Tab-separated table of C-alpha atoms in Angstrom:
chain	number	residue	atom	x	y	z
A	575	UNK	CA	9.712	-15.010	-24.482
A	576	UNK	CA	6.541	-16.775	-25.634
A	577	UNK	CA	7.069	-19.454	-22.997
A	578	UNK	CA	7.403	-16.797	-20.320
A	579	UNK	CA	4.242	-15.031	-21.460
A	580	UNK	CA	2.362	-18.332	-21.258
A	581	UNK	CA	3.404	-18.633	-17.615
A	582	UNK	CA	1.768	-15.324	-16.658
A	583	UNK	CA	-0.866	-15.839	-13.995
A	584	UNK	CA	-4.050	-15.369	-16.014
A	585	UNK	CA	-6.428	-14.741	-13.061
A	586	UNK	CA	-4.157	-11.914	-11.866
A	587	UNK	CA	-4.147	-10.375	-15.345
A	588	UNK	CA	-7.961	-10.474	-15.509
A	589	UNK	CA	-8.284	-9.003	-12.008
A	590	UNK	CA	-5.993	-6.125	-12.953
A	591	UNK	CA	-7.974	-5.457	-16.137
A	592	UNK	CA	-11.131	-5.443	-14.004
A	593	UNK	CA	-9.497	-2.867	-11.740
A	594	UNK	CA	-8.766	-0.743	-14.814
A	595	UNK	CA	-12.441	-0.731	-15.789
A	596	UNK	CA	-13.688	-0.085	-12.257
A	597	UNK	CA	-11.144	2.634	-11.509
A	598	UNK	CA	-11.769	4.517	-14.751
A	599	UNK	CA	-15.553	4.339	-14.346
A	600	UNK	CA	-15.559	5.444	-10.703
A	601	UNK	CA	-13.048	8.253	-11.269
A	602	UNK	CA	-15.273	9.505	-14.102
A	603	UNK	CA	-18.247	9.499	-11.743
A	604	UNK	CA	-16.305	11.332	-9.037
A	605	UNK	CA	-14.935	14.034	-11.349
A	606	UNK	CA	-17.692	14.598	-13.905
A	607	UNK	CA	-18.904	18.183	-13.824
A	608	UNK	CA	-15.931	19.321	-11.707
A	609	UNK	CA	-12.625	21.016	-12.458
A	610	UNK	CA	-11.052	17.544	-12.415
A	611	UNK	CA	-13.164	16.325	-15.305
A	612	UNK	CA	-11.024	14.196	-17.622
A	613	UNK	CA	-8.911	12.528	-14.970
A	614	UNK	CA	-10.471	9.187	-15.922
A	615	UNK	CA	-8.824	9.457	-19.345
A	616	UNK	CA	-5.442	10.132	-17.749
A	617	UNK	CA	-6.043	7.206	-15.433
A	618	UNK	CA	-6.844	4.817	-18.295
A	619	UNK	CA	-3.800	5.923	-20.298
A	620	UNK	CA	-1.470	5.670	-17.292
A	621	UNK	CA	-2.901	2.280	-16.352
A	622	UNK	CA	-2.409	1.017	-19.916
A	623	UNK	CA	1.198	2.203	-20.118
A	624	UNK	CA	2.083	0.795	-16.703
A	625	UNK	CA	0.392	-2.502	-17.574
A	626	UNK	CA	3.034	-3.043	-20.261
A	627	UNK	CA	5.738	-1.887	-17.839
A	628	UNK	CA	4.477	-4.571	-15.455
A	629	UNK	CA	4.709	-7.227	-18.193
A	630	UNK	CA	8.235	-6.053	-19.029
A	631	UNK	CA	9.315	-6.396	-15.391
A	632	UNK	CA	7.628	-9.811	-15.183
A	633	UNK	CA	9.786	-11.063	-18.062
A	634	UNK	CA	12.977	-10.130	-16.164
A	635	UNK	CA	14.186	-12.612	-13.557
A	636	UNK	CA	13.240	-11.060	-10.200
A	637	UNK	CA	16.442	-12.472	-8.678
A	638	UNK	CA	18.396	-9.851	-10.613
A	639	UNK	CA	16.553	-7.128	-8.683
A	640	UNK	CA	16.898	-8.920	-5.331
A	641	UNK	CA	20.438	-10.276	-5.487
A	642	UNK	CA	22.235	-7.648	-7.561
A	643	UNK	CA	20.287	-4.385	-7.569
A	644	UNK	CA	18.398	-4.209	-4.247
A	645	UNK	CA	21.064	-2.196	-2.389
A	646	UNK	CA	21.409	0.294	-5.252
A	647	UNK	CA	17.623	0.597	-5.574
A	648	UNK	CA	17.280	1.165	-1.815
A	649	UNK	CA	19.959	3.892	-1.786
A	650	UNK	CA	18.345	5.636	-4.772
A	651	UNK	CA	14.998	5.496	-2.958
A	652	UNK	CA	16.523	7.136	0.128
A	653	UNK	CA	18.115	9.854	-1.998
A	654	UNK	CA	14.708	10.637	-3.501
A	655	UNK	CA	13.183	10.843	-0.010
A	656	UNK	CA	15.930	13.260	1.045
A	657	UNK	CA	15.281	15.326	-2.086
A	658	UNK	CA	11.699	15.706	-0.911
A	659	UNK	CA	13.002	17.296	2.284
A	660	UNK	CA	15.152	19.730	0.296
A	661	UNK	CA	13.021	20.478	-2.770
A	662	UNK	CA	9.662	18.817	-2.214
A	663	UNK	CA	6.276	20.326	-3.040
A	664	UNK	CA	4.186	21.432	-0.071
A	665	UNK	CA	0.526	20.537	-0.664
A	666	UNK	CA	-2.074	20.953	2.089
A	667	UNK	CA	0.626	21.098	4.748
A	668	UNK	CA	2.372	17.918	3.623
A	669	UNK	CA	5.722	17.785	1.852
A	670	UNK	CA	5.602	14.456	0.001
A	671	UNK	CA	6.067	15.154	-3.700
A	672	UNK	CA	8.777	16.041	-6.200
A	673	UNK	CA	7.762	18.218	-9.137
A	674	UNK	CA	8.857	16.387	-12.299
A	675	UNK	CA	7.124	18.877	-14.572
A	676	UNK	CA	4.727	16.411	-16.170
A	677	UNK	CA	3.634	14.946	-12.813
A	678	UNK	CA	4.035	15.199	-9.053
A	679	UNK	CA	6.046	12.143	-8.016
A	680	UNK	CA	5.784	10.692	-4.502
A	681	UNK	CA	9.049	8.862	-3.643
A	682	UNK	CA	7.592	7.313	-0.476
A	683	UNK	CA	5.406	5.123	-2.704
A	684	UNK	CA	8.260	3.600	-4.688
A	685	UNK	CA	10.288	3.267	-1.463
A	686	UNK	CA	7.962	0.445	-0.432
A	687	UNK	CA	9.382	-1.712	-3.231
A	688	UNK	CA	12.947	-0.701	-2.322
A	689	UNK	CA	12.374	-1.955	1.233
A	690	UNK	CA	10.794	-5.228	0.086
A	691	UNK	CA	13.687	-6.051	-2.252
A	692	UNK	CA	16.424	-5.316	0.302
A	693	UNK	CA	14.650	-7.220	3.083
A	694	UNK	CA	14.261	-10.201	0.740
A	695	UNK	CA	17.990	-10.094	-0.038
A	696	UNK	CA	18.881	-9.951	3.649
A	697	UNK	CA	16.512	-12.752	4.684
A	698	UNK	CA	17.702	-15.028	1.883
A	699	UNK	CA	21.067	-15.315	3.635
A	700	UNK	CA	19.453	-17.335	6.434
A	701	UNK	CA	18.250	-19.991	3.938
A	702	UNK	CA	15.070	-20.533	5.950
A	703	UNK	CA	16.751	-20.813	9.363
A	704	UNK	CA	15.425	-18.797	12.286
A	705	UNK	CA	16.236	-15.097	12.189
A	706	UNK	CA	18.812	-13.865	14.706
A	707	UNK	CA	17.998	-10.844	16.843
A	708	UNK	CA	21.248	-8.907	16.380
A	709	UNK	CA	22.457	-10.326	13.066
A	710	UNK	CA	19.129	-10.144	11.242
A	711	UNK	CA	16.238	-8.393	12.985
A	712	UNK	CA	18.248	-5.370	14.112
A	713	UNK	CA	19.720	-4.475	10.685
A	714	UNK	CA	16.400	-5.278	8.993
A	715	UNK	CA	14.681	-3.002	11.484
A	716	UNK	CA	17.128	-0.224	10.571
A	717	UNK	CA	16.396	-0.786	6.862
A	718	UNK	CA	12.705	-0.188	7.596
A	719	UNK	CA	13.089	2.511	10.256
A	720	UNK	CA	15.064	4.963	8.108
A	721	UNK	CA	12.339	5.451	5.442
A	722	UNK	CA	9.648	5.080	8.127
A	723	UNK	CA	11.081	8.009	10.082
A	724	UNK	CA	11.669	10.204	7.011
A	725	UNK	CA	8.140	9.626	5.665
A	726	UNK	CA	6.634	10.201	9.109
A	727	UNK	CA	8.163	13.695	9.105
A	728	UNK	CA	6.520	14.656	5.776
A	729	UNK	CA	4.037	14.011	7.555
A	730	UNK	CA	2.519	10.814	6.125
A	731	UNK	CA	1.441	8.437	8.871
A	732	UNK	CA	-0.536	6.193	6.503
A	733	UNK	CA	2.443	5.338	4.288
A	734	UNK	CA	4.736	5.021	7.325
A	735	UNK	CA	2.495	2.296	8.729
A	736	UNK	CA	2.778	0.399	5.436
A	737	UNK	CA	6.540	0.026	5.993
A	738	UNK	CA	5.835	-1.534	9.378
A	739	UNK	CA	3.289	-3.899	7.843
A	740	UNK	CA	5.810	-5.026	5.209
A	741	UNK	CA	8.418	-5.643	7.918
A	742	UNK	CA	6.072	-7.661	10.142
A	743	UNK	CA	4.735	-9.762	7.269
A	744	UNK	CA	8.171	-10.611	5.908
A	745	UNK	CA	9.860	-11.490	9.216
A	746	UNK	CA	6.850	-13.619	10.184
A	747	UNK	CA	7.267	-15.728	7.053
A	748	UNK	CA	11.048	-15.489	7.441
A	749	UNK	CA	10.908	-17.751	10.500
A	750	UNK	CA	11.122	-15.319	13.378
A	751	UNK	CA	11.575	-16.962	16.769
A	752	UNK	CA	8.691	-16.973	19.242
A	753	UNK	CA	10.906	-15.420	21.906
A	754	UNK	CA	11.563	-12.446	19.615
A	755	UNK	CA	7.834	-12.065	18.955
A	756	UNK	CA	7.226	-11.919	22.719
A	757	UNK	CA	10.013	-9.359	23.146
A	758	UNK	CA	8.514	-7.264	20.351
A	759	UNK	CA	5.016	-7.367	21.836
A	760	UNK	CA	6.295	-6.439	25.282
A	761	UNK	CA	8.278	-3.531	23.809
A	762	UNK	CA	5.232	-2.272	21.912
A	763	UNK	CA	3.128	-2.587	25.074
A	764	UNK	CA	5.657	-0.598	27.122
A	765	UNK	CA	5.859	2.131	24.470
A	766	UNK	CA	2.061	2.345	24.230
A	767	UNK	CA	1.740	2.529	28.009
A	768	UNK	CA	4.438	5.203	28.181
A	769	UNK	CA	2.809	7.382	25.522
A	770	UNK	CA	-0.594	6.954	27.191
A	771	UNK	CA	0.816	8.008	30.563
A	772	UNK	CA	2.378	11.087	28.969
A	773	UNK	CA	-1.010	12.005	27.505
A	774	UNK	CA	-2.866	11.491	30.782
A	775	UNK	CA	-0.280	13.501	32.711
A	776	UNK	CA	-0.425	16.265	30.072
A	777	UNK	CA	3.343	16.144	29.691
A	778	UNK	CA	4.833	18.552	27.093
A	779	UNK	CA	6.896	15.596	25.848
A	780	UNK	CA	3.713	14.027	24.463
A	781	UNK	CA	3.275	16.769	21.847
A	782	UNK	CA	6.799	16.045	20.581
A	783	UNK	CA	5.997	12.372	20.049
A	784	UNK	CA	2.429	12.695	18.760
A	785	UNK	CA	1.974	15.741	16.550
A	786	UNK	CA	-1.093	17.969	17.121
A	787	UNK	CA	-2.686	17.052	13.769
A	788	UNK	CA	-2.211	13.347	14.533
A	789	UNK	CA	-3.793	13.712	17.957
A	790	UNK	CA	-6.637	15.652	16.393
A	791	UNK	CA	-7.371	12.750	14.039
A	792	UNK	CA	-7.274	10.240	16.892
A	793	UNK	CA	-9.673	12.337	18.977
A	794	UNK	CA	-11.958	12.797	15.963
A	795	UNK	CA	-11.927	9.029	15.455
A	796	UNK	CA	-12.769	8.315	19.105
A	797	UNK	CA	-15.453	11.003	19.391
A	798	UNK	CA	-16.578	12.429	16.007
A	799	UNK	CA	-19.441	14.440	17.526
A	800	UNK	CA	-17.062	16.360	19.782
A	801	UNK	CA	-15.450	18.131	16.814
A	802	UNK	CA	-17.922	18.447	13.908
A	803	UNK	CA	-15.543	20.511	11.759
A	804	UNK	CA	-12.691	18.019	11.753
A	805	UNK	CA	-14.983	14.984	11.657
A	806	UNK	CA	-16.903	16.351	8.654
A	807	UNK	CA	-15.035	14.153	6.153
A	808	UNK	CA	-15.464	10.910	8.093
A	809	UNK	CA	-19.087	11.538	9.052
A	810	UNK	CA	-20.078	12.278	5.452
A	811	UNK	CA	-18.162	9.251	4.203
A	812	UNK	CA	-20.093	6.999	6.578
A	813	UNK	CA	-23.383	8.635	5.559
A	814	UNK	CA	-22.627	8.180	1.866
A	815	UNK	CA	-21.669	4.510	2.198
A	816	UNK	CA	-24.728	3.892	4.390
A	817	UNK	CA	-26.962	5.618	1.829
A	818	UNK	CA	-25.867	3.065	-0.770
A	819	UNK	CA	-27.547	0.277	1.216
A	820	UNK	CA	-27.698	-3.031	-0.706
A	821	UNK	CA	-27.554	-2.044	-4.376
A	822	UNK	CA	-26.504	1.624	-4.267
A	823	UNK	CA	-28.025	4.846	-5.579
A	824	UNK	CA	-26.925	4.018	-9.121
A	825	UNK	CA	-23.962	4.978	-11.294
A	826	UNK	CA	-23.440	8.756	-11.446
A	827	UNK	CA	-26.263	9.213	-8.909
A	828	UNK	CA	-24.363	9.397	-5.623
A	829	UNK	CA	-25.997	12.358	-3.888
A	830	UNK	CA	-23.343	13.179	-1.281
A	831	UNK	CA	-20.480	12.510	-3.689
A	832	UNK	CA	-21.832	14.753	-6.435
A	833	UNK	CA	-22.704	17.543	-4.016
A	834	UNK	CA	-19.053	17.822	-3.038
A	835	UNK	CA	-19.416	16.453	0.478
A	836	UNK	CA	-16.541	13.965	0.090
A	837	UNK	CA	-13.050	15.491	-0.269
A	838	UNK	CA	-10.662	13.705	-2.646
A	839	UNK	CA	-13.396	11.342	-3.797
A	840	UNK	CA	-11.403	10.567	-6.948
A	841	UNK	CA	-8.274	9.650	-4.923
A	842	UNK	CA	-8.036	8.468	-1.311
A	843	UNK	CA	-11.820	8.546	-0.743
A	844	UNK	CA	-12.817	6.680	-3.886
A	845	UNK	CA	-14.241	3.747	-1.897
A	846	UNK	CA	-16.996	6.116	-0.753
A	847	UNK	CA	-18.073	6.525	-4.390
A	848	UNK	CA	-18.199	2.748	-4.808
A	849	UNK	CA	-20.209	2.351	-1.607
A	850	UNK	CA	-22.768	5.063	-2.358
A	851	UNK	CA	-23.339	4.319	-6.044
A	852	UNK	CA	-23.039	0.507	-6.027
A	853	UNK	CA	-23.990	-0.305	-2.457
A	854	UNK	CA	-23.009	-3.303	-0.375
A	855	UNK	CA	-23.042	-5.611	-3.398
A	856	UNK	CA	-20.714	-3.385	-5.405
A	857	UNK	CA	-18.321	-2.926	-2.494
A	858	UNK	CA	-18.385	-6.692	-1.866
A	859	UNK	CA	-17.574	-7.367	-5.518
A	860	UNK	CA	-14.548	-5.075	-5.255
A	861	UNK	CA	-13.410	-6.843	-2.082
A	862	UNK	CA	-13.862	-10.196	-3.834
A	863	UNK	CA	-11.486	-9.053	-6.580
A	864	UNK	CA	-8.942	-8.076	-3.931
A	865	UNK	CA	-9.406	-11.489	-2.309
A	866	UNK	CA	-8.749	-13.246	-5.619
A	867	UNK	CA	-5.648	-11.131	-6.207
A	868	UNK	CA	-4.207	-11.858	-2.767
A	869	UNK	CA	-5.169	-15.547	-2.981
A	870	UNK	CA	-3.314	-15.923	-6.283
A	871	UNK	CA	-0.257	-14.214	-4.803
A	872	UNK	CA	-0.370	-16.573	-1.813
A	873	UNK	CA	-0.444	-19.514	-4.220
A	874	UNK	CA	2.619	-18.158	-5.999
A	875	UNK	CA	4.429	-17.693	-2.661
A	876	UNK	CA	3.599	-21.248	-1.559
A	877	UNK	CA	4.733	-22.835	-4.832
A	878	UNK	CA	7.944	-20.817	-5.099
A	879	UNK	CA	11.245	-22.453	-6.002
A	880	UNK	CA	13.516	-20.007	-4.129
A	881	UNK	CA	13.043	-18.346	-0.759
A	882	UNK	CA	13.692	-14.825	-2.037
A	883	UNK	CA	10.690	-15.254	-4.326
A	884	UNK	CA	8.475	-16.073	-1.368
A	885	UNK	CA	9.799	-13.092	0.578
A	886	UNK	CA	9.147	-10.674	-2.282
A	887	UNK	CA	5.579	-11.908	-2.773
A	888	UNK	CA	4.827	-11.823	0.968
A	889	UNK	CA	6.155	-8.260	1.135
A	890	UNK	CA	3.807	-7.212	-1.668
A	891	UNK	CA	0.874	-9.042	-0.037
A	892	UNK	CA	1.580	-7.291	3.286
A	893	UNK	CA	1.719	-3.920	1.527
A	894	UNK	CA	-1.575	-4.391	-0.325
A	895	UNK	CA	-3.432	-5.950	2.609
A	896	UNK	CA	-2.621	-3.073	4.945
A	897	UNK	CA	-3.486	-0.425	2.346
A	898	UNK	CA	-6.816	-2.036	1.429
A	899	UNK	CA	-7.820	-2.471	5.066
A	900	UNK	CA	-6.643	0.971	6.146
A	901	UNK	CA	-8.296	2.835	3.264
A	902	UNK	CA	-11.673	1.155	3.684
A	903	UNK	CA	-11.598	1.137	7.496
A	904	UNK	CA	-10.946	4.874	7.769
A	905	UNK	CA	-14.011	5.632	5.643
A	906	UNK	CA	-16.368	3.508	7.718
A	907	UNK	CA	-15.140	4.753	11.087
A	908	UNK	CA	-12.955	1.799	12.094
A	909	UNK	CA	-9.655	3.688	11.909
A	910	UNK	CA	-8.503	7.311	12.100
A	911	UNK	CA	-8.425	9.163	8.790
A	912	UNK	CA	-5.037	9.016	7.054
A	913	UNK	CA	-3.893	9.763	3.535
A	914	UNK	CA	-3.542	6.414	1.778
A	915	UNK	CA	-4.710	5.279	-1.654
A	916	UNK	CA	-6.947	2.301	-2.419
A	917	UNK	CA	-4.687	0.066	-4.575
A	918	UNK	CA	-5.425	0.133	-8.320
A	919	UNK	CA	-8.649	2.123	-7.820
A	920	UNK	CA	-7.636	5.544	-6.472
A	921	UNK	CA	-6.314	8.121	-8.909
A	922	UNK	CA	-2.598	8.668	-8.458
A	923	UNK	CA	0.356	8.066	-10.738
A	924	UNK	CA	2.940	7.318	-8.030
A	925	UNK	CA	0.679	4.835	-6.280
A	926	UNK	CA	-0.271	3.081	-9.509
A	927	UNK	CA	3.379	2.941	-10.614
A	928	UNK	CA	4.324	1.243	-7.337
A	929	UNK	CA	1.423	-1.183	-7.547
A	930	UNK	CA	2.169	-2.235	-11.122
A	931	UNK	CA	5.900	-2.657	-10.487
A	932	UNK	CA	5.012	-4.773	-7.449
A	933	UNK	CA	2.737	-6.967	-9.536
A	934	UNK	CA	5.468	-7.242	-12.161
A	935	UNK	CA	7.785	-8.658	-9.502
A	936	UNK	CA	5.107	-11.081	-8.294
A	937	UNK	CA	4.452	-12.302	-11.840
A	938	UNK	CA	8.214	-12.641	-12.359
A	939	UNK	CA	8.360	-14.979	-9.367
A	940	UNK	CA	5.683	-17.123	-11.006
A	941	UNK	CA	7.329	-17.084	-14.435
A	942	UNK	CA	10.824	-17.887	-13.203
A	943	UNK	CA	9.975	-20.794	-10.938
A	944	UNK	CA	11.543	-24.087	-11.881
A	945	UNK	CA	9.131	-26.013	-14.153
A	946	UNK	CA	8.492	-28.826	-11.684
A	947	UNK	CA	7.299	-26.388	-8.998
A	948	UNK	CA	4.864	-24.417	-11.155
A	949	UNK	CA	1.321	-25.228	-10.097
A	950	UNK	CA	-1.374	-26.039	-12.620
A	951	UNK	CA	-4.944	-24.768	-12.536
């Protein structure tokens, strides 16, 4: 066990501990003086417990999860998603959570890992050869589409898109053929053109494909001034981040944040707190930590000894990259507003659980590489 612990990727460990400090401090700033005061303590405790869970997972050979347990894990994940439909909690018009008594659990978060593991198992069968359209891409697409469709109905567009990102990232590394990429792009183009034509022709079919609340967010994104009520969140987020300028207003001094102008500033909108109180430099420092984390994961994927290890790490990288980009972009007006957490920083037990398990799998790939392939720093 000592030898395995020595193989832990030290930069990743230090980045995660940095996230713990940043997350706890920013959540405290966002919740101090509110009814949510004290969430930073819960966050620190949860982070600490899950840190050891991550280490425990890292010490287990990831191939056990991929080769022997991935199908079972995937089926369990789907059952949990179906339980949400039957007995889920309805919060703010969304049915995404199961009430476990001590916490509200969001199965769609953990389902991301289920998809990554099963896709890695499926792709391993090709042994690096090009993926076949019917034998590989079609069943893999079904593996992704089932949770994508269920989560989309909750409704949770942000998390649904993450499944697509995982799929694209993994099949790209899995040696997808150029012809299949072209077919995919043409299909996406045709679907986009079809949906656009339905919108322009005011067809009733359009409202069945794009839900009213989704269209409202798109319209708010394209023209915030046209609907001040629904664009209130985004406009204030942009103002708050802009107010931070280079160095920020100072810790605990974010004017818009502490006046209650930013909804869910301790959760999905926590980047706004970072931007207003620590400015461009603080936000850049956070992005640098994300860059280091992703860079280290890329190194692990490159120096892997087995293909399934590469696939698992690439799936996790795809998941994090999309979530980081989407969360930040929606608060600076580059994307429509969706409900998605900023990895390791936003308050949320289900999200943090998924993130730490994912990192445990990544660290397991590093630990269980054959000695001659382990890179030295």
